[in-house]
Amino acid sequence: MDGRPAIVQSTSPTNDDTFLNLLCDGFGDSVLLGEAIPASCFSDWTGHAACRPLALVSPATTEEVAKLLRLCNDHHRPVVPQGGMTGLAGAAVPSADSIAVSLCRLTGVESVDRDAATMTVRAGTTLQTIQEAATQAGFRYPVDFGARGTCQIGGNIATNAGGHGVIRHGMTRDQVLGLEVVLADGRTIDLMNGMLKNNTGYDLKHCFIGSEGTLGIVTRAVLRLAPPQGESHTLLCGLPSYPAAVALLHRLRSAGLALEAFEVMWQDFYTMSCGWRDGQLPLPTSYPLYLLCEAEGDASHLEAALEAALETGEVEDAVLASSTTQARGLWAIREATGEFPVKLAPINFDISLPIPAIGDFVETAGKMLQQRWPGVRIVNFGHIGDSNLHLTVDGRSLTEDTPATRHAIESAVYQWVGKYRGSISAEHGIGLLKRDFLHHSVRPEALNVMHTLKQALDPHGILNPGKVLN
Amino acid sequence: MDGRPAIVQSTSPTNDDTFLNLLCDGFGDSVLLGEAIPASCFSDWTGHAACRPLALVSPATTEEVAKLLRLCNDHHRPVVPQGGMTGLAGAAVPSADSIAVSLCRLTGVESVDRDAATMTVRAGTTLQTIQEAATQAGFRYPVDFGARGTCQIGGNIATNAGGHGVIRHGMTRDQVLGLEVVLADGRTIDLMNGMLKNNTGYDLKHCFIGSEGTLGIVTRAVLRLAPPQGESHTLLCGLPSYPAAVALLHRLRSAGLALEAFEVMWQDFYTMSCGWRDGQLPLPTSYPLYLLCEAEGDASHLEAALEAALETGEVEDAVLASSTTQARGLWAIREATGEFPVKLAPINFDISLPIPAIGDFVETAGKMLQQRWPGVRIVNFGHIGDSNLHLTVDGRSLTEDTPATRHAIESAVYQWVGKYRGSISAEHGIGLLKRDFLHHSVRPEALNVMHTLKQALDPHGILNPGKVLN
């Protein structure tokens, strides 16, 4: 990365005590210090690098966020923005010298505009609150994932969170029409657009979405709402090969069905998950791949497409859920991932690959891992319509499950991802955990431009230093 | 705009003759000078500020674009990127001291990936070529507008072009998965992502999409392809009021119909357009508003929704096209806009407003214009599902249709747009024509950050100086 602008977080000209006095003077009860800081803000759901920050401040308004950043910027103090702490890349983990800024008091749905199908929210509002408010207004906020009750929309935006339904509705980025952001120096920029078409200069909101709190702190947003979900059908198929899964993806789309989920489980995954469940298997464990699909649209179109796929051999066997209970049973097989932390010692990968290459990647990466770590157990499933693969290595199958081995496995997989021109992070972000692997997915010139942006918007490097970029 | 970084295009340290010698040495037959430069590159479809550039260079590869920008940057020479010259904001209009860079030789569809439903293209490829290649591969490239045979995808991306179908498929931005861009200093950044999920740091492509050639020159792109269009229905309705149009929008969406177009014509527009046509009117001219809607989905769902809308009084009368010919006849009424340049002396506005406010805006802006220019004739139609209104003032109805009057009308309308927190450009961009009105839609702090980005990525200000920002 020769010649790229250095991001050096300048040393604070003020000692800790003086600065903390200024902080307490300015923010009173909103400041917590030392033992009073709750452990819940020391790390995220990864538990990675847990650390007590120098102080925790919880501003209740945009103006307070701005005032806080001005102070920290003037004194060159590192600031770590925090939402629900459910992140999976360490982006909200504080350092010992940092001021953690919790958005937990900047909450609430400000308004729902039924005519425009939009919602204006404050950054600290939980995803679940937003989903419920959307439903109540006759709409749907279509981004959804397990942390919904705890994660905050500001964090969702800062990390461009994915989740269920991306295949139809896109990531969090695609739901954001407008933003309010506070820059490192405390300037507030009002990008609270609520319109679908707006071509007035650079679309600055995209600089902040997915930047993991390194370029600004999101304080408010305007979100798009989708119509409520229509009747949907749940289907489990046994497939002969990966190319058959891709062919089926296009067949269903061309039949005019709106796919809400297209989850491909490799045989290793299906067999393991079914082994964890009692009762009769919906399909035998003999197929190389399994597809769990949820589609909205005309049942007759789905049936016709399925019949054609059975005829061409794209699908070898299929179960179409005839009740909600049956659909839930099929989903339970895929949702075995929720049991991974208990039943495995999982080393999880959230990666993207070009859709045509995913089948080949699973095979060759598996062989590569087997060669270096003989006997290693790997399970694979993917939202392949989104180009997203979740490969999981079970640490219990390693001779020695040490941090060094885990790091070596990560290095090997990410390097392999780079060979396929894939992405080392599909939806979780980079944070601390993947920062040192970023070069496998981002070319030096692009990394260089990221550094240029960082330098331009946060010249003292106070915002979430060490996250995403080093 | 106090304190914003100055964008001063530095004076070239090299005189014209010396520089042109260097240019001819480096680019040979790709350079045209003086009289040899075709007039087609002096202005865009607006005809605004036509000007012969110092030279026209047509590089055939990304490497040549890079080499050209390095040379121009070293000598602080203004560069004006040019596509098909069909823009409607003057963004590709050269200045007398500038080097115009035509992408017309960097053409071709490099590949179509059927599995991933993506296409890799070079910047100079026309929209029509892309649409045809998509259709041939069994897909659809869903952005479409009248200039399709001439405009180039690089220009579409640089201006984030809109057009038909935005309500369903979004703007050009939403079709772009990956980009290759050459920066002002000749560095090429490879952002040729082809994956739907990719959370690896800042999503830099969004800095360049819609930046109108002021931050970099797009040389290649990866585009998403949509499934082919299904059976669609064309409907013309007479409506009692603007709120009825909004209610109908939600009713049709909630009925599970995929709206391909939702065009609202005010009575002024409908009456005028019908007056230009022979034969029987599909609906009388007595309704305050008319909706032309194209919807994909189950005909029975559409009929049921329409019946309910007629019952509640949202719709007063309706015609559902029973043949392609009849559908084409209904569209002809809306497509009267194509006749504006011949039949009116149009002053066109391409603006966005919050959806709930569009009806009120049409009324109050109309009154305001009538008050200042008594007898002025205004016609309105809008893609209201996209928040986009096209208001047209007929210059022939003014006492004096002079540049000064036109400028005064523009100032008045854009100021009115600002009052409604609307956008002075929905889909055409800012370029030269709207630059001095930008502050009506963009707050000073946001403008300031745009200047910061420009300064960071193009420190000598060589890329399309004076466009978008001043």
mmCIF file of C-alpha atoms in Angstrom, chain B residues 19-210:
data_model
loop_
_atom_site.group_PDB
_atom_site.id
_atom_site.type_symbol
_atom_site.label_atom_id
_atom_site.label_comp_id
_atom_site.label_asym_id
_atom_site.label_seq_id
_atom_site.Cartn_x
_atom_site.Cartn_y
_atom_site.Cartn_z
ATOM 1 C CA PHE B 19 0.460 20.286 -24.474
ATOM 2 C CA LEU B 20 -1.215 19.418 -27.788
ATOM 3 C CA ASN B 21 2.119 18.124 -29.096
ATOM 4 C CA LEU B 22 2.406 15.855 -26.076
ATOM 5 C CA LEU B 23 -1.182 14.716 -26.611
ATOM 6 C CA CYS B 24 -0.631 13.908 -30.299
ATOM 7 C CA ASP B 25 2.648 12.139 -29.503
ATOM 8 C CA GLY B 26 0.917 9.993 -26.903
ATOM 9 C CA PHE B 27 -2.389 9.262 -28.608
ATOM 10 C CA GLY B 28 -1.802 9.644 -32.358
ATOM 11 C CA ASP B 29 -4.897 8.975 -34.419
ATOM 12 C CA SER B 30 -7.133 9.013 -31.352
ATOM 13 C CA VAL B 31 -6.754 12.800 -31.145
ATOM 14 C CA LEU B 32 -8.802 15.307 -33.126
ATOM 15 C CA LEU B 33 -8.020 19.021 -33.095
ATOM 16 C CA GLY B 34 -9.663 22.225 -34.341
ATOM 17 C CA GLU B 35 -12.037 21.915 -37.282
ATOM 18 C CA ALA B 36 -11.688 18.137 -37.257
ATOM 19 C CA ILE B 37 -13.627 17.919 -33.987
ATOM 20 C CA PRO B 38 -17.233 17.035 -34.821
ATOM 21 C CA ALA B 39 -19.921 19.464 -33.664
ATOM 22 C CA SER B 40 -21.775 16.548 -32.044
ATOM 23 C CA CYS B 41 -19.409 16.841 -29.102
ATOM 24 C CA PHE B 42 -19.946 20.579 -28.549
ATOM 25 C CA SER B 43 -23.123 20.159 -26.517
ATOM 26 C CA ASP B 44 -25.655 17.589 -25.305
ATOM 27 C CA TRP B 45 -29.383 17.175 -26.086
ATOM 28 C CA THR B 46 -30.109 20.475 -24.314
ATOM 29 C CA GLY B 47 -27.962 22.317 -26.883
ATOM 30 C CA HIS B 48 -26.771 24.394 -23.930
ATOM 31 C CA ALA B 49 -23.533 26.434 -24.059
ATOM 32 C CA ALA B 50 -22.179 24.644 -27.139
ATOM 33 C CA CYS B 51 -18.400 24.920 -27.294
ATOM 34 C CA ARG B 52 -15.518 23.408 -29.249
ATOM 35 C CA PRO B 53 -12.992 21.761 -26.904
ATOM 36 C CA LEU B 54 -9.250 22.178 -27.368
ATOM 37 C CA ALA B 55 -9.017 18.522 -28.393
ATOM 38 C CA LEU B 56 -11.128 15.387 -28.573
ATOM 39 C CA VAL B 57 -9.456 12.130 -27.591
ATOM 40 C CA SER B 58 -11.098 8.718 -28.025
ATOM 41 C CA PRO B 59 -9.155 6.108 -26.062
ATOM 42 C CA ALA B 60 -9.921 2.478 -26.904
ATOM 43 C CA THR B 61 -8.807 0.835 -23.648
ATOM 44 C CA THR B 62 -8.857 1.485 -19.922
ATOM 45 C CA GLU B 63 -5.067 1.774 -20.045
ATOM 46 C CA GLU B 64 -5.347 4.575 -22.598
ATOM 47 C CA VAL B 65 -7.894 6.402 -20.440
ATOM 48 C CA ALA B 66 -5.477 6.079 -17.521
ATOM 49 C CA LYS B 67 -2.518 7.307 -19.552
ATOM 50 C CA LEU B 68 -4.562 10.258 -20.829
ATOM 51 C CA LEU B 69 -5.687 11.289 -17.353
ATOM 52 C CA ARG B 70 -2.136 11.029 -16.012
ATOM 53 C CA LEU B 71 -0.984 13.394 -18.757
ATOM 54 C CA CYS B 72 -3.838 15.863 -18.207
ATOM 55 C CA ASN B 73 -3.370 15.746 -14.439
ATOM 56 C CA ASP B 74 0.361 16.376 -14.703
ATOM 57 C CA HIS B 75 -0.380 19.419 -16.849
ATOM 58 C CA HIS B 76 -3.493 20.534 -14.925
ATOM 59 C CA ARG B 77 -5.665 20.319 -18.036
ATOM 60 C CA PRO B 78 -9.462 20.188 -17.669
ATOM 61 C CA VAL B 79 -10.974 16.928 -18.909
ATOM 62 C CA VAL B 80 -14.621 16.534 -19.956
ATOM 63 C CA PRO B 81 -15.810 12.906 -20.216
ATOM 64 C CA GLN B 82 -18.350 12.323 -22.988
ATOM 65 C CA GLY B 83 -20.716 9.455 -23.742
ATOM 66 C CA GLY B 84 -23.588 9.598 -26.228
ATOM 67 C CA MET B 85 -24.166 13.339 -25.589
ATOM 68 C CA THR B 86 -27.843 12.732 -24.794
ATOM 69 C CA GLY B 87 -27.658 14.262 -21.306
ATOM 70 C CA LEU B 88 -30.229 16.803 -20.190
ATOM 71 C CA ALA B 89 -28.183 18.856 -17.736
ATOM 72 C CA GLY B 90 -25.109 19.929 -19.685
ATOM 73 C CA ALA B 91 -22.712 17.672 -17.772
ATOM 74 C CA ALA B 92 -20.818 16.621 -20.909
ATOM 75 C CA VAL B 93 -20.550 20.097 -22.468
ATOM 76 C CA PRO B 94 -16.869 21.003 -22.963
ATOM 77 C CA SER B 95 -15.123 24.306 -22.321
ATOM 78 C CA ALA B 96 -12.766 25.893 -24.851
ATOM 79 C CA ASP B 97 -9.639 24.949 -22.865
ATOM 80 C CA SER B 98 -10.742 21.375 -22.132
ATOM 81 C CA ILE B 99 -9.795 17.968 -23.474
ATOM 82 C CA ALA B 100 -13.006 16.116 -24.322
ATOM 83 C CA VAL B 101 -12.674 12.370 -23.737
ATOM 84 C CA SER B 102 -15.097 10.290 -25.754
ATOM 85 C CA LEU B 103 -15.694 6.724 -24.617
ATOM 86 C CA CYS B 104 -17.129 5.814 -28.035
ATOM 87 C CA ARG B 105 -14.305 3.383 -28.852
ATOM 88 C CA LEU B 106 -14.363 1.588 -25.497
ATOM 89 C CA THR B 107 -17.382 -0.515 -26.425
ATOM 90 C CA GLY B 108 -18.819 -3.970 -26.217
ATOM 91 C CA VAL B 109 -20.503 -6.479 -23.977
ATOM 92 C CA GLU B 110 -17.568 -8.454 -22.589
ATOM 93 C CA SER B 111 -19.620 -11.300 -21.164
ATOM 94 C CA VAL B 112 -23.028 -12.385 -19.944
ATOM 95 C CA ASP B 113 -23.026 -14.671 -16.924
ATOM 96 C CA ARG B 114 -26.318 -16.548 -17.068
ATOM 97 C CA ASP B 115 -25.773 -18.290 -13.730
ATOM 98 C CA ALA B 116 -25.087 -15.060 -11.879
ATOM 99 C CA ALA B 117 -27.567 -13.054 -13.998
ATOM 100 C CA THR B 118 -24.938 -10.374 -14.641
ATOM 101 C CA MET B 119 -23.338 -8.711 -17.630
ATOM 102 C CA THR B 120 -19.888 -7.156 -17.935
ATOM 103 C CA VAL B 121 -19.759 -4.184 -20.280
ATOM 104 C CA ARG B 122 -17.431 -1.432 -21.441
ATOM 105 C CA ALA B 123 -18.446 2.161 -20.804
ATOM 106 C CA GLY B 124 -19.070 3.172 -24.408
ATOM 107 C CA THR B 125 -21.661 0.459 -25.068
ATOM 108 C CA THR B 126 -25.094 1.864 -25.899
ATOM 109 C CA LEU B 127 -28.039 1.119 -23.656
ATOM 110 C CA GLN B 128 -29.832 -0.529 -26.565
ATOM 111 C CA THR B 129 -26.955 -2.937 -27.212
ATOM 112 C CA ILE B 130 -27.067 -3.900 -23.544
ATOM 113 C CA GLN B 131 -30.832 -4.363 -23.562
ATOM 114 C CA GLU B 132 -30.607 -6.551 -26.667
ATOM 115 C CA ALA B 133 -27.783 -8.684 -25.273
ATOM 116 C CA ALA B 134 -29.786 -9.163 -22.071
ATOM 117 C CA THR B 135 -32.891 -10.225 -23.995
ATOM 118 C CA GLN B 136 -30.864 -12.615 -26.127
ATOM 119 C CA ALA B 137 -29.552 -14.266 -22.964
ATOM 120 C CA GLY B 138 -33.071 -14.713 -21.580
ATOM 121 C CA PHE B 139 -32.992 -11.716 -19.222
ATOM 122 C CA ARG B 140 -33.928 -8.062 -19.192
ATOM 123 C CA TYR B 141 -31.861 -4.959 -18.487
ATOM 124 C CA PRO B 142 -34.710 -2.968 -16.973
ATOM 125 C CA VAL B 143 -33.557 0.659 -17.241
ATOM 126 C CA ASP B 144 -35.031 2.188 -20.376
ATOM 127 C CA PHE B 145 -35.576 5.618 -21.902
ATOM 128 C CA GLY B 146 -35.870 7.335 -25.270
ATOM 129 C CA ALA B 147 -32.136 7.912 -25.863
ATOM 130 C CA ARG B 148 -31.431 4.174 -25.683
ATOM 131 C CA GLY B 149 -29.911 3.899 -29.158
ATOM 132 C CA THR B 150 -27.397 6.687 -28.597
ATOM 133 C CA CYS B 151 -26.692 7.031 -24.889
ATOM 134 C CA GLN B 152 -23.849 4.987 -23.412
ATOM 135 C CA ILE B 153 -23.867 2.928 -20.243
ATOM 136 C CA GLY B 154 -20.887 4.900 -18.888
ATOM 137 C CA GLY B 155 -22.948 8.069 -19.129
ATOM 138 C CA ASN B 156 -25.985 6.297 -17.650
ATOM 139 C CA ILE B 157 -23.862 5.320 -14.666
ATOM 140 C CA ALA B 158 -22.164 8.692 -14.336
ATOM 141 C CA THR B 159 -25.578 10.398 -14.240
ATOM 142 C CA ASN B 160 -27.462 7.609 -12.425
ATOM 143 C CA ALA B 161 -30.012 7.671 -15.215
ATOM 144 C CA GLY B 162 -33.657 6.928 -14.448
ATOM 145 C CA GLY B 163 -36.378 6.318 -17.001
ATOM 146 C CA HIS B 164 -39.238 3.862 -17.348
ATOM 147 C CA GLY B 165 -39.559 1.112 -14.806
ATOM 148 C CA VAL B 166 -37.800 2.871 -11.910
ATOM 149 C CA ILE B 167 -40.827 2.192 -9.711
ATOM 150 C CA ARG B 168 -40.073 -1.520 -9.970
ATOM 151 C CA HIS B 169 -36.371 -1.800 -10.750
ATOM 152 C CA GLY B 170 -34.791 1.386 -9.408
ATOM 153 C CA MET B 171 -32.390 3.774 -11.119
ATOM 154 C CA THR B 172 -29.151 2.855 -12.906
ATOM 155 C CA ARG B 173 -27.413 2.841 -9.488
ATOM 156 C CA ASP B 174 -29.507 -0.158 -8.507
ATOM 157 C CA GLN B 175 -28.385 -2.144 -11.539
ATOM 158 C CA VAL B 176 -24.646 -1.635 -10.952
ATOM 159 C CA LEU B 177 -22.852 -4.357 -9.014
ATOM 160 C CA GLY B 178 -19.319 -3.501 -9.992
ATOM 161 C CA LEU B 179 -17.310 -0.720 -11.618
ATOM 162 C CA GLU B 180 -13.898 0.036 -13.016
ATOM 163 C CA VAL B 181 -13.012 3.698 -12.654
ATOM 164 C CA VAL B 182 -10.011 5.767 -13.613
ATOM 165 C CA LEU B 183 -9.233 8.528 -11.121
ATOM 166 C CA ALA B 184 -8.046 12.018 -12.027
ATOM 167 C CA ASP B 185 -4.401 11.043 -11.540
ATOM 168 C CA GLY B 186 -4.706 7.999 -13.773
ATOM 169 C CA ARG B 187 -4.961 5.351 -11.059
ATOM 170 C CA THR B 188 -7.416 2.650 -12.124
ATOM 171 C CA ILE B 189 -9.578 1.220 -9.370
ATOM 172 C CA ASP B 190 -10.986 -2.207 -9.909
ATOM 173 C CA LEU B 191 -14.336 -2.514 -8.141
ATOM 174 C CA MET B 192 -15.606 -5.149 -10.590
ATOM 175 C CA ASN B 193 -17.703 -6.970 -8.025
ATOM 176 C CA GLY B 194 -20.323 -9.336 -9.382
ATOM 177 C CA MET B 195 -21.864 -10.410 -6.068
ATOM 178 C CA LEU B 196 -25.062 -9.234 -4.387
ATOM 179 C CA LYS B 197 -23.590 -9.339 -0.898
ATOM 180 C CA ASN B 198 -20.190 -7.798 -0.380
ATOM 181 C CA ASN B 199 -19.459 -5.958 2.847
ATOM 182 C CA THR B 200 -15.735 -5.359 2.539
ATOM 183 C CA GLY B 201 -15.164 -1.784 3.611
ATOM 184 C CA TYR B 202 -16.542 1.352 1.997
ATOM 185 C CA ASP B 203 -18.674 0.674 -1.067
ATOM 186 C CA LEU B 204 -16.680 3.029 -3.281
ATOM 187 C CA LYS B 205 -18.689 2.520 -6.454
ATOM 188 C CA HIS B 206 -21.427 4.755 -5.027
ATOM 189 C CA CYS B 207 -19.000 7.712 -4.954
ATOM 190 C CA PHE B 208 -18.749 7.543 -8.736
ATOM 191 C CA ILE B 209 -22.312 6.603 -9.711
ATOM 192 C CA GLY B 210 -24.177 9.869 -10.276
#
